[in-house]
Amino acid sequence: MSSLARWCHRHRFAVVLVWVALLIGLGAGASAAGSAFGSGPASQNTDSARAAALLQHASRGASGKSGRVVWQVEGGPKVTGPAVQRVTSDALGRIAHAPGVASVSSPYTSSGKAQVSKDGRTAYATVAFGRGATDAQIEHVKELATAPASARLHVALNGQAFTVNPKPNAVADAMGIVLAFVVLLLAFRAVWVAVLPIITAVVGVGTSAIAVMLLSHLITLSDTTLTLGSLIGLGVGIDYALFIVNRHRANLTAGMGVAESIATSLNTSGRAVVFAGLTVVIALLGMLTLNIGIINGMAIGAAVTVVLTVLAALTLLPALLGMIGPRVLGRRRRRALAGHADSPAAKTGLWARWAGRVQARPRAVSMIALVVLAALAFPTLSLRLGASDDGNLPTTSTNRQAYDMIAEGFGPGFNGPLVLAAQAPSAAGKTAEARLVTALRQVDGVASAGAAPMEKGQSVGVITVVPATSPQSAATSDLIGHLRDDVIPKAEQGTSLKVYVGGTTASNDDFASVLMSKLPLFVVLIAALGFLLLTVAFRSLLIPAVGAVLNILSIGVAFGAIVVVFQYGFGASLLGLGAAGPIESFVPTLVVGIMFGLSMDYQVFLVSRMREEWARTRDSHRAVRVGQAETGKVIAVAAAIMFCVFGSFVFGGMRVISEFGLSLAVAIALDALLIRMALVPALMHLCGRANWWLPRRLDRVLPLVSVEGTPDEPAHLPHPVREPQPTGLPD
C-alpha cells in the first residue's frame, strides 16, 4: 500500500487528471447510450408469476397501460345526475378521441353500471392506452380528465398509466453532503479535512453512478439502484477518506513529512479501508445467493459503488493530500508544530476519559447497553413485509385521493382485486370454472367474484375476486392462502381445470413470502462470512463471535426503527412519508447486507487499533482502552456523517429509499456510539486475554493478514487467562 501511496503522491496531477478523464469518458458514454433501467419478474416460481405468464400468453401481450379516472360528488346531485353526467361524459368523449387512447370504459353505458357506487356518489372510468402511447399523450389525457373538477366534484386519477413515481430529491441529497461538511468542520477545525473526504466520495459516487447506468444495458437494474448506490456510496466514501485523512494528520503532528505520512497512512488506515470495503462488498454480493432478480441488480450496483469509492480513497485522496501539503492541519496546529509545541495528548481527551469509565465498570455498561438495544429492536418481532401502494401516499397525491374515493365507494378490496387465471381446456373444465365462481362468492372475506366472458376457442378464463379487506391487510394475505390451499383445490379435483391466483396483491404477497423464507439463511451466511474475515484479521475466535452477534443486534435496531415509523405510523405523517403500511419486501434483505458490512467497518477500525496495541504490549486492558480512546473521536464523527447522509434520504420523496435512510441512520448511530464505543469494549474488558486466544493449529492454517500494516506476531495462548478486574481508573 505504501508503494501505491508514494506513486500517487509523485504523480498527483496525473492521478487527478485520470479521474477527471474517467468521469468525462464514462459520462460521454452514458450520454450516448442512455440507461436501460427496468424491473424483471420478482420471482418466477410462484403461483402469481404463473398466473401472470398464463394471462400474458392468452392476451398475446397486446394491451398497453391503463388507468382510472375517479370522480366523487360532495352533496347535491349524484354522479348519475344530469349536470354531473353531462360534464363528465363530455370529458370522457374528448379522452376517447385523444391520441394514444385505445378505449374508454364509461360508467354511463349499459355495461358500465357496476362502475357506479351503490350510494351514487362515486364513479370511475377505465382508460386503456395503446402500446405506443407516449408520456406526453398520457399527460394530455390527465389534463382532459381533471378539467371537470369543481368545488363539489372531485376528480382524481390512479392506475398503472397515471401512477406518479416520485423522483429523488436533489435538495435532500445535497443536504446530507452539507451536513457532513459541517460535522467535519466542527470536529477538526480545518477546511481541508472537511473538503477532501467529500470530494473523494462525490467523485467515487459520480463515477459509479455513470458506470451503473451503462451496466443497466447488460443486467436488469431497477431505477432505485442509483439512489441506493448514492446513499451507500456517500456514507462509506466520506468515512473511508476520513479515516485516512485522520491518520495522515496524526502522522504530520508526530513530525513526519508529507510524503512519508501519506505512505504510512495508506499502509495503516488504508489497509483497514480496503478490509472494511471488502466486508461491505462481500455482504452485498452475498445477496446473490437469494437468486432474486431485483435484489441481484441492487446488490451489484451497490457493490460497484463501494469498490469505486474505495479506489478513489486509495488513489485520488493521496494525490489531493500531496497537493495541499501540510494545510490538511489547521493554522493553529501548523503554528504549534512550527514552534515545536506539544499537541494535546490523546489520553486527556473526552474519549480517553470515557474509555477509562468503561474499563472501570464493564458489567454495568454492558448491561445498560444490552437493555437499550433489546428494547429498540423489540418492534422487529412484529415486522410485516408487503408492498406500498397508493394508500400509503400523502393525502395531497391524486393517486392517494383516487384510492380513498374507490375504497369509500366500492370497498377497500376494490383497490387490489385478485386476478385468477383459470386454464380450462375442456368443456368439463369450463363447467368447473363456473362452479368455482359460485363457490368464491360464498367465501368469508370475499366481497364479490365474477368471471369475464370467454371468447370462442379460448381456454384461459379470468376470474376477478374482490377481497373485503384492503390490499395491505393481513386478512387479505390469509384469504389468498385460503383460496390456494382449500377453495381452488376442491374445485379442481377430478377435472382438467387449473387455477392460479395472481394480480398485484397476490404477487406482492408471494414476493414477501419468498424473501421471508430466505432471510434467516441469508443472515446466517453473512454472519459466518463476517466471523471468518474477522478471525483472519484479528487472530481471535471470541472477537469475531461477539462481533457477529452484535451485528445482528444492530440489524434488529434498524428493523425496529422502520417498523415503528412506517408500519406503526408514528411520526410518518410529520416526516411527509404517507400512511402506515407494511415494510417493502426487499428492504430488510438489503438492510441486512448493508448494515452488516457497515457494522463490520467500525469493528475493523476499532479492534485493529486494539490489536496493534496488544501486539506491542500484550496488555489486554491497555490495548482495549487505548484503541477505544484513539479511535473514539473519528468513529463518532464518521457515524455522525453517515447519520446525516442517510437521514437526508428520509426526505427524498421515495418511500422505499426513506425506509433505507431511516433504518440505516438510526442503526449506524447506535451501532457506533452504543455498541462499538460502549458494549464491545466493556465485553472485551470482561474477557481479558481470552479476546486474543486462537488455537495453535488454526493459527498455523489461517493466512497472516495485518489490517493496520504493522508486524503481527501471533499470540499463542493455549488457554484463556482471566485477569483481575480493575477497581478504578488505570494509571
XYZ file of C-alpha atoms in Angstrom:
731
model
C 0.000 0.000 0.000
C 2.862 2.374 0.746
C 4.222 1.909 -2.806
C 0.826 2.856 -4.236
C 0.699 5.901 -1.971
C 4.154 7.095 -2.994
C 3.355 6.612 -6.670
C 0.094 8.589 -6.354
C 1.925 11.321 -4.458
C 4.692 11.629 -7.061
C 2.195 11.622 -9.954
C -0.550 13.509 -8.140
C -1.531 15.779 -11.020
C -1.687 12.817 -13.409
C -3.860 10.859 -10.953
C -6.344 13.724 -10.657
C -6.443 14.100 -14.444
C -7.090 10.367 -14.853
C -10.092 10.564 -12.538
C -11.406 13.631 -14.362
C -10.914 11.868 -17.708
C -12.676 8.783 -16.357
C -15.660 10.861 -15.283
C -15.841 12.666 -18.621
C -15.362 9.482 -20.641
C -17.984 7.480 -18.778
C -20.307 10.489 -18.867
C -19.981 10.747 -22.627
C -20.699 7.037 -22.985
C -23.756 7.249 -20.742
C -24.990 10.334 -22.591
C -24.789 8.462 -25.898
C -26.141 5.109 -24.700
C -28.551 6.332 -22.023
C -29.780 3.913 -19.381
C -31.948 0.805 -19.550
C -33.361 0.542 -16.059
C -36.263 -1.836 -15.698
C -37.824 -4.333 -13.363
C -37.711 -8.002 -14.168
C -40.011 -10.544 -12.511
C -39.541 -10.607 -8.760
C -39.831 -14.379 -8.670
C -40.698 -16.837 -11.424
C -41.525 -19.818 -9.240
C -44.713 -18.590 -7.556
C -48.422 -19.011 -8.126
C -48.864 -15.350 -9.056
C -45.982 -15.500 -11.556
C -47.577 -18.498 -13.277
C -50.900 -16.660 -13.388
C -49.251 -13.601 -14.956
C -47.462 -15.717 -17.559
C -50.673 -17.534 -18.460
C -52.670 -14.322 -18.835
C -49.858 -12.690 -20.803
C -49.778 -15.608 -23.224
C -53.554 -15.656 -23.575
C -53.686 -11.922 -24.375
C -50.532 -12.168 -26.541
C -49.212 -9.082 -24.718
C -51.336 -6.804 -26.883
C -52.570 -4.457 -24.190
C -50.854 -1.231 -23.194
C -51.068 0.782 -19.987
C -54.406 1.581 -18.382
C -55.630 3.877 -15.640
C -58.746 5.002 -13.834
C -60.435 8.374 -13.713
C -62.383 8.584 -10.442
C -64.842 11.273 -9.517
C -66.906 11.822 -6.416
C -69.627 14.353 -5.652
C -69.943 16.169 -2.336
C -73.564 16.910 -1.519
C -76.091 17.909 -4.185
C -76.905 15.561 -7.096
C -75.375 12.122 -7.568
C -72.814 11.236 -10.225
C -75.684 9.994 -12.377
C -77.457 13.366 -12.162
C -77.868 15.251 -15.468
C -75.445 18.086 -14.644
C -72.625 15.834 -13.412
C -73.184 13.274 -16.147
C -73.032 15.950 -18.833
C -69.639 17.389 -17.853
C -68.028 14.016 -17.121
C -69.380 12.433 -20.313
C -68.021 15.337 -22.346
C -64.614 14.840 -20.739
C -64.708 11.092 -21.421
C -65.653 11.754 -25.029
C -62.649 14.025 -25.515
C -60.422 11.427 -23.820
C -61.706 8.678 -26.137
C -60.615 10.701 -29.187
C -57.265 11.759 -27.711
C -54.080 10.436 -29.362
C -52.733 7.254 -27.812
C -56.051 6.173 -26.230
C -57.282 2.723 -27.282
C -60.612 2.667 -25.411
C -62.606 4.218 -22.589
C -64.979 2.245 -20.369
C -67.664 4.690 -19.235
C -69.944 4.164 -16.222
C -72.814 5.671 -18.240
C -73.235 2.681 -20.561
C -75.293 -0.467 -20.010
C -72.111 -2.485 -19.388
C -70.665 0.097 -17.030
C -73.324 0.224 -14.339
C -71.046 -1.609 -11.900
C -68.656 1.356 -12.135
C -71.044 3.487 -10.074
C -71.087 3.007 -6.309
C -74.274 1.901 -4.573
C -74.760 5.299 -2.947
C -74.329 7.015 -6.321
C -71.631 9.358 -5.014
C -68.591 7.766 -6.660
C -67.908 6.525 -10.177
C -64.900 5.655 -12.286
C -63.951 5.163 -15.906
C -61.147 2.955 -17.194
C -58.874 4.439 -19.849
C -56.811 1.965 -21.901
C -53.846 3.257 -23.876
C -52.250 1.684 -26.922
C -48.839 0.098 -26.609
C -47.214 3.053 -28.333
C -48.713 5.747 -26.110
C -46.157 8.394 -25.109
C -45.752 10.200 -21.795
C -46.895 13.420 -23.441
C -50.110 11.768 -24.627
C -50.793 10.404 -21.143
C -50.200 13.872 -19.661
C -52.702 15.314 -22.150
C -55.310 12.763 -21.024
C -54.668 13.746 -17.403
C -55.483 17.364 -18.246
C -58.690 16.355 -20.029
C -59.748 14.099 -17.149
C -59.308 16.721 -14.417
C -60.983 19.532 -16.385
C -64.499 18.953 -14.907
C -63.255 19.250 -11.305
C -65.044 21.799 -9.133
C -65.753 22.549 -5.502
C -68.368 19.780 -5.366
C -66.994 17.423 -7.998
C -63.665 15.902 -7.020
C -61.614 14.193 -9.720
C -58.556 12.012 -9.119
C -56.509 9.536 -11.127
C -54.774 6.259 -10.390
C -53.779 3.019 -12.048
C -50.636 1.980 -13.911
C -50.806 4.707 -16.561
C -51.462 7.520 -14.109
C -49.093 6.427 -11.353
C -46.779 9.252 -10.370
C -43.396 7.774 -9.448
C -41.673 10.117 -7.004
C -38.276 11.293 -8.181
C -35.183 11.534 -5.993
C -34.994 14.875 -4.244
C -31.685 16.502 -5.190
C -32.120 19.096 -2.419
C -32.360 16.352 0.218
C -29.276 14.643 -1.207
C -27.306 17.893 -1.142
C -28.469 18.495 2.434
C -26.674 15.327 3.548
C -23.418 16.493 1.972
C -23.722 19.952 3.532
C -24.388 18.488 6.976
C -21.418 16.146 6.583
C -19.229 19.154 5.751
C -20.456 20.994 8.861
C -19.785 17.958 11.093
C -16.235 17.612 9.753
C -15.530 21.318 10.090
C -16.764 21.469 13.672
C -14.902 18.309 14.663
C -11.498 19.053 13.121
C -11.450 22.856 12.718
C -9.770 22.552 9.327
C -11.448 23.313 5.996
C -9.402 20.804 4.009
C -10.306 17.984 6.400
C -13.946 18.777 5.688
C -13.496 19.184 1.936
C -11.226 16.280 0.956
C -13.408 13.361 2.148
C -16.439 14.907 0.439
C -14.574 15.459 -2.845
C -13.303 11.877 -2.761
C -16.745 10.437 -2.009
C -18.541 12.557 -4.621
C -16.047 11.568 -7.323
C -16.352 7.908 -6.394
C -20.153 8.024 -6.299
C -20.376 10.066 -9.507
C -18.156 7.626 -11.374
C -20.071 4.636 -10.074
C -23.455 6.196 -10.924
C -22.431 6.597 -14.558
C -20.951 3.075 -14.561
C -24.228 1.675 -13.180
C -26.178 3.457 -15.931
C -24.013 1.704 -18.516
C -24.271 -1.570 -16.603
C -28.066 -1.409 -16.840
C -27.714 -2.370 -20.520
C -26.119 -5.680 -19.515
C -28.111 -6.754 -16.441
C -31.549 -5.908 -15.073
C -31.317 -2.961 -12.677
C -34.232 -1.089 -11.134
C -34.354 2.705 -11.247
C -33.852 2.834 -7.463
C -30.347 1.346 -7.852
C -28.799 4.770 -8.497
C -30.365 6.325 -5.411
C -29.463 3.347 -3.250
C -25.894 3.449 -4.558
C -25.632 7.160 -3.756
C -26.973 6.548 -0.258
C -24.362 3.893 0.480
C -21.506 5.419 -1.520
C -21.664 8.859 0.052
C -21.754 7.413 3.556
C -18.893 4.942 3.212
C -16.910 7.154 0.815
C -16.728 10.079 3.233
C -15.973 7.768 6.146
C -13.215 5.842 4.374
C -11.489 9.038 3.273
C -11.876 10.463 6.782
C -10.075 7.536 8.400
C -7.089 8.004 6.073
C -7.043 11.785 6.483
C -7.246 11.473 10.257
C -4.241 9.110 10.315
C -2.364 11.469 7.990
C -2.995 14.390 10.361
C -1.744 12.341 13.314
C 1.427 11.437 11.400
C 2.092 15.066 10.459
C 1.553 16.109 14.074
C 4.111 13.484 15.111
C 6.688 15.169 12.852
C 6.543 13.104 9.641
C 6.982 14.716 6.239
C 4.027 14.890 3.876
C 5.163 12.109 1.505
C 6.173 9.800 4.346
C 2.930 10.476 6.193
C 0.782 9.697 3.132
C 2.622 6.402 2.599
C 2.298 5.447 6.262
C -1.388 6.423 6.373
C -2.238 4.295 3.363
C -0.185 1.412 4.738
C -2.142 1.524 8.011
C -5.580 3.091 7.764
C -5.614 2.436 4.011
C -5.352 -1.302 4.675
C -8.239 -1.028 7.138
C -10.268 0.795 4.476
C -9.605 -1.995 1.965
C -10.595 -4.614 4.506
C -13.707 -2.673 5.545
C -14.724 -2.112 1.924
C -14.195 -5.799 1.217
C -16.570 -6.747 4.024
C -19.273 -4.444 2.638
C -18.837 -5.825 -0.890
C -18.947 -9.424 0.357
C -22.088 -8.677 2.366
C -23.727 -7.078 -0.676
C -22.744 -9.825 -3.100
C -23.935 -12.374 -0.565
C -27.430 -11.311 -1.632
C -26.845 -13.082 -4.942
C -27.408 -16.336 -3.073
C -31.083 -15.336 -2.792
C -31.328 -15.557 -6.608
C -33.975 -12.834 -6.913
C -33.619 -10.558 -9.921
C -34.410 -7.177 -8.379
C -32.223 -7.945 -5.329
C -29.343 -9.112 -7.527
C -29.379 -5.880 -9.516
C -29.417 -3.641 -6.439
C -26.644 -5.654 -4.785
C -24.374 -5.500 -7.832
C -25.000 -1.779 -8.323
C -24.238 -1.006 -4.671
C -21.120 -3.219 -4.722
C -19.799 -1.368 -7.786
C -20.311 1.903 -5.909
C -18.391 0.702 -2.839
C -15.498 -0.607 -4.968
C -15.104 2.710 -6.801
C -15.331 4.779 -3.592
C -12.583 2.621 -2.038
C -10.482 3.038 -5.199
C -10.944 6.810 -5.004
C -9.864 6.799 -1.344
C -6.711 4.828 -2.200
C -5.623 6.809 -5.278
C -7.352 10.176 -5.639
C -7.134 11.052 -1.943
C -3.311 10.578 -1.657
C -2.909 12.748 -4.758
C -5.067 15.501 -3.251
C -3.242 15.239 0.079
C 0.035 15.718 -1.771
C -1.307 18.829 -3.488
C -2.364 20.619 -0.309
C 0.664 19.529 1.754
C 0.589 20.445 5.469
C -2.558 22.578 5.034
C -4.576 19.498 5.990
C -3.769 20.700 9.523
C -5.425 23.799 10.853
C -3.440 27.013 11.208
C -3.156 26.690 14.967
C -1.800 23.150 14.654
C 0.689 24.215 11.976
C 1.906 27.118 14.116
C 2.286 24.776 17.090
C 4.358 22.372 15.009
C 6.493 25.192 13.646
C 7.208 26.277 17.222
C 7.773 22.663 18.338
C 4.951 22.939 20.832
C 3.457 19.763 22.184
C -0.002 18.889 20.915
C -2.620 17.771 23.406
C -2.172 14.135 24.282
C -4.920 11.786 23.239
C -5.101 10.388 26.752
C -6.510 13.639 28.132
C -9.459 13.839 25.744
C -13.142 13.089 26.155
C -12.898 9.651 24.583
C -9.952 8.689 26.757
C -11.956 9.574 29.865
C -14.928 7.581 28.576
C -12.659 4.600 27.798
C -11.452 4.706 31.392
C -15.012 4.692 32.720
C -15.923 1.713 30.534
C -12.883 -0.173 31.871
C -13.823 0.689 35.435
C -17.462 -0.508 35.173
C -17.675 -3.009 32.300
C -20.581 -5.016 33.749
C -22.814 -2.004 34.298
C -22.011 -0.532 30.865
C -22.654 -3.812 29.052
C -25.953 -4.445 30.874
C -27.314 -0.942 30.203
C -26.290 -1.098 26.535
C -27.861 -4.525 26.033
C -31.166 -3.483 27.639
C -31.406 -0.332 25.496
C -30.581 -2.188 22.277
C -33.008 -5.019 23.041
C -35.803 -2.520 23.693
C -35.134 -0.703 20.420
C -35.019 -3.978 18.471
C -38.201 -5.365 20.078
C -40.637 -3.991 17.423
C -38.844 -6.200 14.880
C -40.892 -9.131 16.195
C -43.986 -7.619 14.567
C -42.295 -6.932 11.217
C -44.703 -7.492 8.309
C -43.497 -7.387 4.729
C -45.524 -6.299 1.730
C -45.553 -3.521 -0.822
C -46.632 0.076 -0.558
C -49.390 1.265 -2.850
C -51.391 4.426 -3.464
C -52.896 4.093 0.022
C -49.505 4.892 1.563
C -49.004 8.124 -0.370
C -49.545 11.561 1.195
C -53.162 12.744 1.077
C -52.175 15.544 -1.316
C -51.380 12.999 -4.043
C -54.020 12.443 -6.733
C -53.260 8.720 -6.628
C -53.993 8.626 -2.884
C -57.191 10.628 -3.359
C -58.422 8.216 -6.043
C -57.524 5.284 -3.799
C -59.575 6.723 -0.920
C -62.538 7.504 -3.203
C -62.586 3.941 -4.531
C -62.280 2.459 -1.037
C -65.135 4.650 0.228
C -67.421 3.987 -2.715
C -66.714 0.354 -3.605
C -64.934 -1.132 -0.580
C -61.270 -1.336 0.460
C -60.578 -4.526 -1.502
C -61.553 -2.914 -4.796
C -58.141 -1.224 -4.895
C -56.374 -4.594 -5.037
C -58.512 -7.312 -6.647
C -57.193 -10.821 -7.033
C -56.930 -11.944 -10.637
C -57.335 -15.706 -11.057
C -56.099 -17.323 -14.274
C -58.288 -20.359 -14.947
C -56.944 -22.814 -17.513
C -59.944 -24.802 -18.741
C -59.053 -26.785 -21.893
C -62.270 -28.839 -21.920
C -65.999 -28.317 -21.516
C -65.861 -30.051 -18.134
C -63.133 -27.623 -17.094
C -65.277 -24.636 -18.068
C -68.160 -26.063 -16.039
C -65.830 -26.468 -13.065
C -64.733 -22.841 -13.502
C -68.366 -21.678 -13.294
C -68.833 -23.710 -10.097
C -65.673 -22.156 -8.684
C -67.019 -18.627 -9.268
C -70.186 -19.562 -7.360
C -68.128 -21.036 -4.528
C -65.898 -17.967 -4.344
C -68.890 -15.723 -3.696
C -69.639 -17.738 -0.541
C -66.111 -17.498 0.906
C -65.648 -15.358 4.002
C -63.570 -12.314 3.188
C -64.706 -12.135 -0.458
C -66.764 -9.055 -1.336
C -67.519 -10.129 -4.892
C -66.351 -12.543 -7.589
C -67.044 -12.723 -11.307
C -65.653 -14.268 -14.466
C -65.041 -12.366 -17.689
C -66.817 -13.802 -20.761
C -64.584 -16.307 -22.536
C -64.297 -15.971 -26.302
C -64.885 -18.946 -28.572
C -61.860 -21.217 -28.764
C -60.194 -19.592 -25.746
C -59.015 -21.933 -22.979
C -57.900 -19.401 -20.349
C -60.505 -17.580 -18.322
C -60.141 -14.636 -15.973
C -61.873 -14.583 -12.586
C -61.782 -11.353 -10.589
C -62.115 -11.663 -6.819
C -62.557 -8.506 -4.752
C -61.497 -9.026 -1.103
C -63.459 -7.411 1.682
C -60.241 -6.007 3.120
C -57.531 -3.684 1.786
C -54.610 -4.993 -0.309
C -52.134 -4.498 2.554
C -54.314 -6.123 5.210
C -53.110 -9.326 6.853
C -56.652 -10.662 6.334
C -56.166 -10.352 2.568
C -52.985 -12.439 2.783
C -54.911 -15.031 4.791
C -57.618 -15.043 2.115
C -55.040 -15.697 -0.627
C -53.710 -18.673 1.319
C -57.224 -19.996 1.948
C -58.113 -19.828 -1.755
C -54.916 -21.629 -2.781
C -54.965 -24.273 -0.077
C -58.680 -25.056 0.251
C -61.140 -23.463 -2.177
C -59.328 -23.863 -5.513
C -58.008 -27.448 -4.969
C -61.556 -28.549 -4.142
C -62.853 -27.023 -7.407
C -60.017 -28.550 -9.452
C -60.415 -32.055 -8.051
C -61.313 -34.592 -10.742
C -61.319 -32.020 -13.575
C -58.915 -30.557 -16.137
C -59.240 -27.110 -14.516
C -56.058 -25.431 -13.243
C -56.378 -22.113 -11.435
C -53.594 -19.746 -10.324
C -54.127 -16.738 -8.042
C -52.450 -13.652 -9.465
C -52.752 -9.891 -9.608
C -50.643 -7.218 -7.975
C -51.817 -8.009 -4.447
C -51.029 -11.720 -4.742
C -47.720 -11.010 -6.461
C -46.616 -8.718 -3.622
C -47.702 -11.309 -1.070
C -45.734 -14.056 -2.850
C -42.631 -11.897 -3.095
C -42.757 -11.155 0.628
C -43.164 -14.855 1.440
C -40.218 -15.838 -0.762
C -37.941 -13.262 0.860
C -39.005 -14.091 4.412
C -38.285 -17.772 3.791
C -34.756 -16.967 2.588
C -33.887 -14.194 5.048
C -32.805 -16.417 8.012
C -30.381 -18.402 5.843
C -29.003 -15.171 4.409
C -28.395 -13.731 7.891
C -26.570 -16.915 8.946
C -24.456 -16.863 5.771
C -23.469 -13.210 6.204
C -22.689 -13.741 9.898
C -20.486 -16.741 9.045
C -18.574 -14.777 6.398
C -18.064 -11.896 8.823
C -16.840 -14.287 11.506
C -14.317 -15.800 9.102
C -12.989 -12.425 7.940
C -12.550 -11.098 11.473
C -10.896 -14.335 12.586
C -8.299 -13.962 9.841
C -7.804 -10.259 10.566
C -7.522 -10.358 14.365
C -6.281 -13.911 15.081
C -9.107 -14.421 17.547
C -12.245 -16.503 17.963
C -14.006 -14.505 20.658
C -13.863 -11.083 18.987
C -15.440 -12.314 15.709
C -18.119 -14.260 17.607
C -19.090 -11.226 19.698
C -18.951 -9.019 16.599
C -21.297 -11.305 14.635
C -23.868 -11.423 17.444
C -23.768 -7.657 17.981
C -24.063 -7.030 14.237
C -27.306 -8.999 14.260
C -28.471 -6.878 17.197
C -27.738 -3.657 15.294
C -29.724 -5.030 12.341
C -32.603 -5.625 14.751
C -32.406 -1.961 15.769
C -32.599 -0.964 12.088
C -35.717 -3.090 11.603
C -37.253 -1.754 14.803
C -36.901 1.839 13.588
C -38.722 1.282 10.291
C -41.422 -0.834 11.937
C -42.242 1.960 14.395
C -42.300 4.736 11.778
C -43.515 3.049 8.589
C -45.554 0.094 9.866
C -46.971 1.606 13.068
C -47.087 5.089 11.520
C -45.558 7.001 14.456
C -44.216 10.251 13.014
C -44.703 9.172 9.385
C -47.109 11.991 8.551
C -44.869 14.592 10.197
C -41.997 13.447 8.000
C -44.190 13.519 4.891
C -43.937 9.737 4.467
C -47.632 8.994 3.953
C -49.789 6.492 5.812
C -48.713 3.435 7.769
C -48.327 0.151 5.937
C -46.147 -2.941 5.613
C -42.418 -2.674 5.002
C -41.270 -3.058 1.397
C -40.388 -6.715 0.929
C -36.804 -6.296 -0.241
C -35.814 -3.596 2.273
C -34.908 -5.956 5.170
C -32.726 -8.102 2.909
C -30.769 -5.114 1.636
C -30.542 -3.603 5.121
C -29.058 -6.878 6.414
C -26.339 -6.839 3.764
C -25.575 -3.123 4.016
C -25.764 -2.826 7.798
C -23.673 -5.930 8.386
C -20.963 -4.502 6.169
C -21.063 -1.069 7.802
C -21.049 -2.557 11.312
C -18.004 -4.589 10.358
C -16.334 -1.357 9.222
C -16.478 0.152 12.699
C -15.467 -3.157 14.273
C -12.412 -3.280 11.999
C -11.329 0.311 12.700
C -11.838 -0.102 16.444
C -10.339 -3.544 17.006
C -7.467 -3.115 14.540
C -6.091 -0.321 16.735
C -6.620 -2.503 19.815
C -4.844 -5.368 18.076
C -1.946 -3.091 17.199
C -1.556 -2.114 20.861
C -1.972 -5.726 22.026
C 0.788 -6.894 19.662
C 3.080 -4.234 21.144
C 2.351 -4.569 24.880
C 0.484 -7.866 25.457
C -1.666 -5.940 27.953
C -5.296 -6.645 27.042
C -6.919 -3.955 29.203
C -4.479 -1.331 27.972
C -4.999 -2.422 24.373
C -8.773 -2.078 24.670
C -8.571 1.251 26.479
C -6.016 2.799 24.102
C -7.777 1.503 20.998
C -11.102 2.927 22.158
C -9.576 6.255 23.193
C -7.675 6.800 19.952
C -10.476 5.751 17.568
C -13.434 7.126 19.544
C -13.465 10.591 18.014
C -13.066 9.515 14.411
C -15.677 6.735 14.746
C -18.122 9.171 16.367
C -17.553 11.734 13.612
C -17.852 9.022 10.951
C -21.139 7.858 12.473
C -22.428 11.438 12.614
C -21.592 11.836 8.918
C -23.373 8.632 7.974
C -26.341 9.668 10.101
C -26.552 12.967 8.221
C -26.151 11.363 4.784
C -28.566 8.506 5.427
C -31.001 10.743 7.294
C -31.201 13.186 4.389
C -32.590 10.397 2.200
C -35.592 10.078 4.513
C -36.893 13.309 2.968
C -36.095 12.304 -0.625
C -39.733 11.684 -1.620
C -39.384 7.930 -2.291
C -40.926 5.680 0.366
C -38.598 2.730 -0.212
C -35.494 4.959 -0.081
C -36.892 6.661 3.020
C -37.132 3.246 4.675
C -33.490 2.570 3.820
C -32.401 6.006 5.011
C -34.204 5.863 8.355
C -33.183 2.304 9.216
C -29.523 2.866 8.355
C -29.323 6.312 10.008
C -30.718 5.092 13.339
C -28.826 1.801 13.312
C -25.446 3.259 12.360
C -25.637 5.928 15.087
C -26.492 3.410 17.790
C -24.054 0.853 16.418
C -21.136 3.270 16.564
C -21.907 5.013 19.850
C -23.608 2.306 21.901
C -22.181 -0.942 20.522
C -18.650 -0.059 19.365
C -17.907 2.651 21.930
C -19.575 1.007 24.940
C -20.687 -2.597 24.611
C -17.747 -4.042 22.650
C -15.024 -2.515 24.906
C -16.962 -3.479 28.034
C -17.270 -7.108 26.932
C -13.602 -7.175 25.921
C -12.578 -5.901 29.350
C -14.642 -8.675 30.938
C -12.978 -11.317 28.773
C -9.407 -10.081 29.260
C -6.687 -12.040 27.454
C -9.268 -14.507 26.116
C -10.060 -11.868 23.479
C -6.865 -12.732 21.633
C -6.841 -16.507 22.006
C -6.598 -18.684 18.917
C -5.819 -22.430 18.815
C -2.276 -23.120 17.591
C -3.400 -25.413 14.763
C -5.894 -22.870 13.462
C -3.298 -20.125 13.811
C -0.922 -22.020 11.531
C -3.628 -22.670 8.908
C -5.035 -19.152 8.638
C -3.250 -16.689 6.331
C -1.414 -13.821 8.006
C -3.209 -10.542 7.353
C -2.221 -7.287 9.032
C -5.142 -4.893 8.806
C -3.114 -1.955 10.137
C 0.062 -2.858 8.266
C 2.142 -3.476 11.390
C 4.206 -6.585 12.032
C 1.906 -9.045 13.710
C 3.252 -11.701 15.980
C 0.652 -14.372 16.684
C -0.270 -14.616 20.309
C -0.006 -18.285 21.217
C -2.176 -18.535 24.265
C -3.392 -22.125 24.580
C -5.693 -21.306 27.468
C -7.690 -18.127 28.136
C -6.352 -16.247 31.129
C -8.782 -14.224 33.201
C -7.242 -11.014 34.510
C -8.401 -9.347 37.735
C -10.981 -6.653 37.100
C -9.852 -3.071 37.743
C -11.285 -1.288 40.710
C -10.656 2.203 39.438
C -9.258 4.162 36.572
C -5.932 2.844 35.250
C -2.766 4.809 35.703
